[in-house]
Amino acid sequence: MEECILPTFSFVWSRTRPPEGLVELLASAQWTPQLIFPGEYSVPGQVIHHRCIECREPAPLLVIIDATWSQARKIFRQSPYLQCLPCVSLAPPGPSRYRLRRSRRTDHLCTAEVVELCLQQLGEERAAARLGSYLDCYSDAWLAARDNLPKPGAIQ
């Protein structure tokens, strides 16, 4: 995703302490942090939006938990520094097109689809299209490798 969105930050979650640098980043006046997470799992009193918060100054900071759904809920429940952020609960325009693993719910998107939808909502259509294209190419190549088929687009 770093090729579509600059700057991009990545942190490894820990149950016992907030990731180094994340809390400072969330508190920085340079950003408008917003947690992209289903509102149904929010905590009482948490502000919920149904679209990304559009802003130029300070810039939006999209906080996305990249994990399975059960892991993401656990991370959220055990991270008070995430629970105080405004929550953006997205309504996908259709079912997930992620083909590498199936969720029990069609409205559960993979991380790349979530970011793609956020970028669209923030007016970054070119970056959203590029990320969507990466996801589709990756999925095609992974499925071809899994099924021992020629790589998509490969000359035979």
CSV table of C-alpha atoms in Angstrom, one decimal:
chain,number,residue,atom,x,y,z
A,1,MET,CA,0.0,0.0,0.0
A,2,GLU,CA,3.0,2.3,0.5
A,3,GLU,CA,3.2,2.7,-3.3
A,4,CYS,CA,-0.3,4.1,-3.3
A,5,ILE,CA,-0.3,6.2,-0.1
A,6,LEU,CA,2.5,8.3,1.3
A,7,PRO,CA,3.3,8.6,4.1
A,8,THR,CA,2.3,5.2,5.4
A,9,PHE,CA,3.1,4.0,9.0
A,10,SER,CA,3.1,0.5,10.3
A,11,PHE,CA,3.2,-0.7,13.9
A,12,VAL,CA,3.2,-4.1,15.6
A,13,TRP,CA,0.6,-4.4,18.3
A,14,SER,CA,1.5,-5.6,21.8
A,15,ARG,CA,-1.0,-6.6,24.4
A,16,THR,CA,1.1,-5.1,27.2
A,17,ARG,CA,2.0,-1.7,25.8
A,18,PRO,CA,1.1,0.6,22.9
A,19,PRO,CA,3.3,0.4,19.9
A,20,GLU,CA,6.3,2.7,20.2
A,21,GLY,CA,5.5,5.9,18.3
A,22,LEU,CA,1.8,5.2,17.6
A,23,VAL,CA,0.4,7.2,20.6
A,24,GLU,CA,2.6,10.2,19.7
A,25,LEU,CA,1.5,10.0,16.1
A,26,LEU,CA,-2.2,9.9,17.2
A,27,ALA,CA,-1.6,12.9,19.4
A,28,SER,CA,0.2,15.0,16.8
A,29,ALA,CA,-1.4,18.2,15.6
A,30,GLN,CA,-0.3,17.2,12.1
A,31,TRP,CA,-3.1,14.6,11.8
A,32,THR,CA,-6.8,14.0,12.1
A,33,PRO,CA,-6.8,10.4,13.3
A,34,GLN,CA,-9.8,8.2,12.5
A,35,LEU,CA,-10.2,4.5,13.3
A,36,ILE,CA,-11.6,2.5,10.4
A,37,PHE,CA,-13.5,-0.2,12.2
A,38,PRO,CA,-17.1,-1.6,12.2
A,39,GLY,CA,-19.3,0.6,14.4
A,40,GLU,CA,-21.0,-2.5,15.8
A,41,TYR,CA,-17.9,-3.1,17.8
A,42,SER,CA,-17.4,0.4,19.1
A,43,VAL,CA,-17.4,1.3,22.8
A,44,PRO,CA,-20.1,3.4,24.4
A,45,GLY,CA,-19.6,7.1,23.7
A,46,GLN,CA,-17.3,6.6,20.8
A,47,VAL,CA,-18.1,8.9,18.0
A,48,ILE,CA,-19.1,7.0,14.8
A,49,HIS,CA,-19.0,8.3,11.3
A,50,HIS,CA,-20.2,6.5,8.2
A,51,ARG,CA,-17.7,8.1,5.8
A,52,CYS,CA,-14.1,9.0,6.2
A,53,ILE,CA,-13.6,12.4,7.8
A,54,GLU,CA,-12.5,14.7,4.9
A,55,CYS,CA,-9.9,17.3,5.9
A,56,ARG,CA,-6.8,18.9,4.5
A,57,GLU,CA,-5.3,20.6,7.6
A,58,PRO,CA,-4.6,18.6,9.7
A,59,ALA,CA,-4.4,15.7,7.2
A,60,PRO,CA,-6.4,12.6,7.7
A,61,LEU,CA,-4.7,9.7,9.5
A,62,LEU,CA,-6.5,6.4,8.7
A,63,VAL,CA,-5.9,3.9,11.5
A,64,ILE,CA,-6.6,0.4,10.2
A,65,ILE,CA,-6.1,-2.8,12.1
A,66,ASP,CA,-4.7,-5.3,9.7
A,67,ALA,CA,-5.7,-8.7,11.2
A,68,THR,CA,-8.4,-11.3,11.0
A,69,TRP,CA,-11.8,-10.1,12.2
A,70,SER,CA,-11.5,-11.9,15.6
A,71,GLN,CA,-7.9,-10.6,16.1
A,72,ALA,CA,-9.0,-7.1,15.1
A,73,ARG,CA,-11.8,-7.1,17.7
A,74,LYS,CA,-9.4,-8.4,20.4
A,75,ILE,CA,-6.8,-5.7,19.5
A,76,PHE,CA,-9.5,-3.0,19.6
A,77,ARG,CA,-10.9,-4.2,23.0
A,78,GLN,CA,-7.4,-4.2,24.5
A,79,SER,CA,-6.3,-0.8,23.2
A,80,PRO,CA,-7.8,2.2,25.0
A,81,TYR,CA,-5.8,4.5,22.8
A,82,LEU,CA,-7.8,3.3,19.8
A,83,GLN,CA,-11.2,3.4,21.6
A,84,CYS,CA,-10.9,7.2,22.0
A,85,LEU,CA,-10.6,7.8,18.3
A,86,PRO,CA,-13.5,8.7,16.1
A,87,CYS,CA,-14.7,5.5,14.4
A,88,VAL,CA,-15.4,5.3,10.7
A,89,SER,CA,-17.8,2.5,10.1
A,90,LEU,CA,-17.9,1.9,6.3
A,91,ALA,CA,-20.8,0.5,4.4
A,92,PRO,CA,-19.3,-1.4,1.4
A,93,PRO,CA,-20.9,-0.7,-1.9
A,94,GLY,CA,-21.2,-4.4,-2.6
A,95,PRO,CA,-19.8,-7.8,-1.4
A,96,SER,CA,-16.1,-8.3,-0.9
A,97,ARG,CA,-14.3,-9.3,-4.1
A,98,TYR,CA,-11.4,-10.8,-2.0
A,99,ARG,CA,-11.1,-14.4,-3.3
A,100,LEU,CA,-8.3,-15.9,-1.3
A,101,ARG,CA,-10.3,-16.6,1.9
A,102,ARG,CA,-14.0,-16.3,2.5
A,103,SER,CA,-15.6,-14.6,5.4
A,104,ARG,CA,-19.0,-15.6,6.8
A,105,ARG,CA,-20.2,-12.1,6.0
A,106,THR,CA,-20.1,-10.6,2.5
A,107,ASP,CA,-19.8,-7.1,4.0
A,108,HIS,CA,-16.5,-8.0,5.6
A,109,LEU,CA,-13.8,-6.5,3.4
A,110,CYS,CA,-10.1,-7.3,3.3
A,111,THR,CA,-7.7,-4.6,4.4
A,112,ALA,CA,-6.8,-3.5,0.8
A,113,GLU,CA,-10.5,-3.1,0.0
A,114,VAL,CA,-11.1,-1.0,3.1
A,115,VAL,CA,-8.2,1.3,2.2
A,116,GLU,CA,-9.4,1.4,-1.4
A,117,LEU,CA,-12.9,2.5,-0.2
A,118,CYS,CA,-11.4,5.1,2.1
A,119,LEU,CA,-9.3,6.6,-0.7
A,120,GLN,CA,-12.4,6.8,-2.9
A,121,GLN,CA,-14.2,8.7,-0.1
A,122,LEU,CA,-11.3,11.1,0.4
A,123,GLY,CA,-11.2,11.9,-3.4
A,124,GLU,CA,-8.1,9.9,-4.1
A,125,GLU,CA,-9.6,8.0,-7.0
A,126,ARG,CA,-6.3,7.3,-8.8
A,127,ALA,CA,-4.6,5.8,-5.7
A,128,ALA,CA,-7.8,3.8,-5.0
A,129,ALA,CA,-7.9,2.4,-8.5
A,130,ARG,CA,-4.2,1.6,-8.3
A,131,LEU,CA,-4.6,-0.3,-5.0
A,132,GLY,CA,-7.7,-2.1,-6.4
A,133,SER,CA,-5.7,-3.2,-9.4
A,134,TYR,CA,-2.8,-4.5,-7.2
A,135,LEU,CA,-5.3,-6.5,-5.2
A,136,ASP,CA,-6.8,-8.0,-8.3
A,137,CYS,CA,-3.4,-8.9,-9.8
A,138,TYR,CA,-2.2,-10.4,-6.5
A,139,SER,CA,-5.4,-12.5,-6.1
A,140,ASP,CA,-5.1,-13.8,-9.7
A,141,ALA,CA,-1.4,-14.7,-9.3
A,142,TRP,CA,-2.0,-16.3,-5.9
A,143,LEU,CA,-4.9,-18.4,-7.1
A,144,ALA,CA,-3.0,-19.5,-10.2
A,145,ALA,CA,-0.1,-20.6,-8.1
A,146,ARG,CA,-2.3,-22.4,-5.7
A,147,ASP,CA,-4.0,-24.3,-8.5
A,148,ASN,CA,-0.7,-24.9,-10.3
A,149,LEU,CA,-1.9,-22.8,-13.4
A,150,PRO,CA,0.2,-20.5,-15.5
A,151,LYS,CA,0.6,-17.0,-14.2
A,152,PRO,CA,-2.1,-14.7,-15.4
A,153,GLY,CA,-0.8,-12.8,-18.5
A,154,ALA,CA,2.1,-15.2,-19.0
A,155,ILE,CA,3.1,-16.1,-22.5
A,156,GLN,CA,2.9,-19.9,-23.1
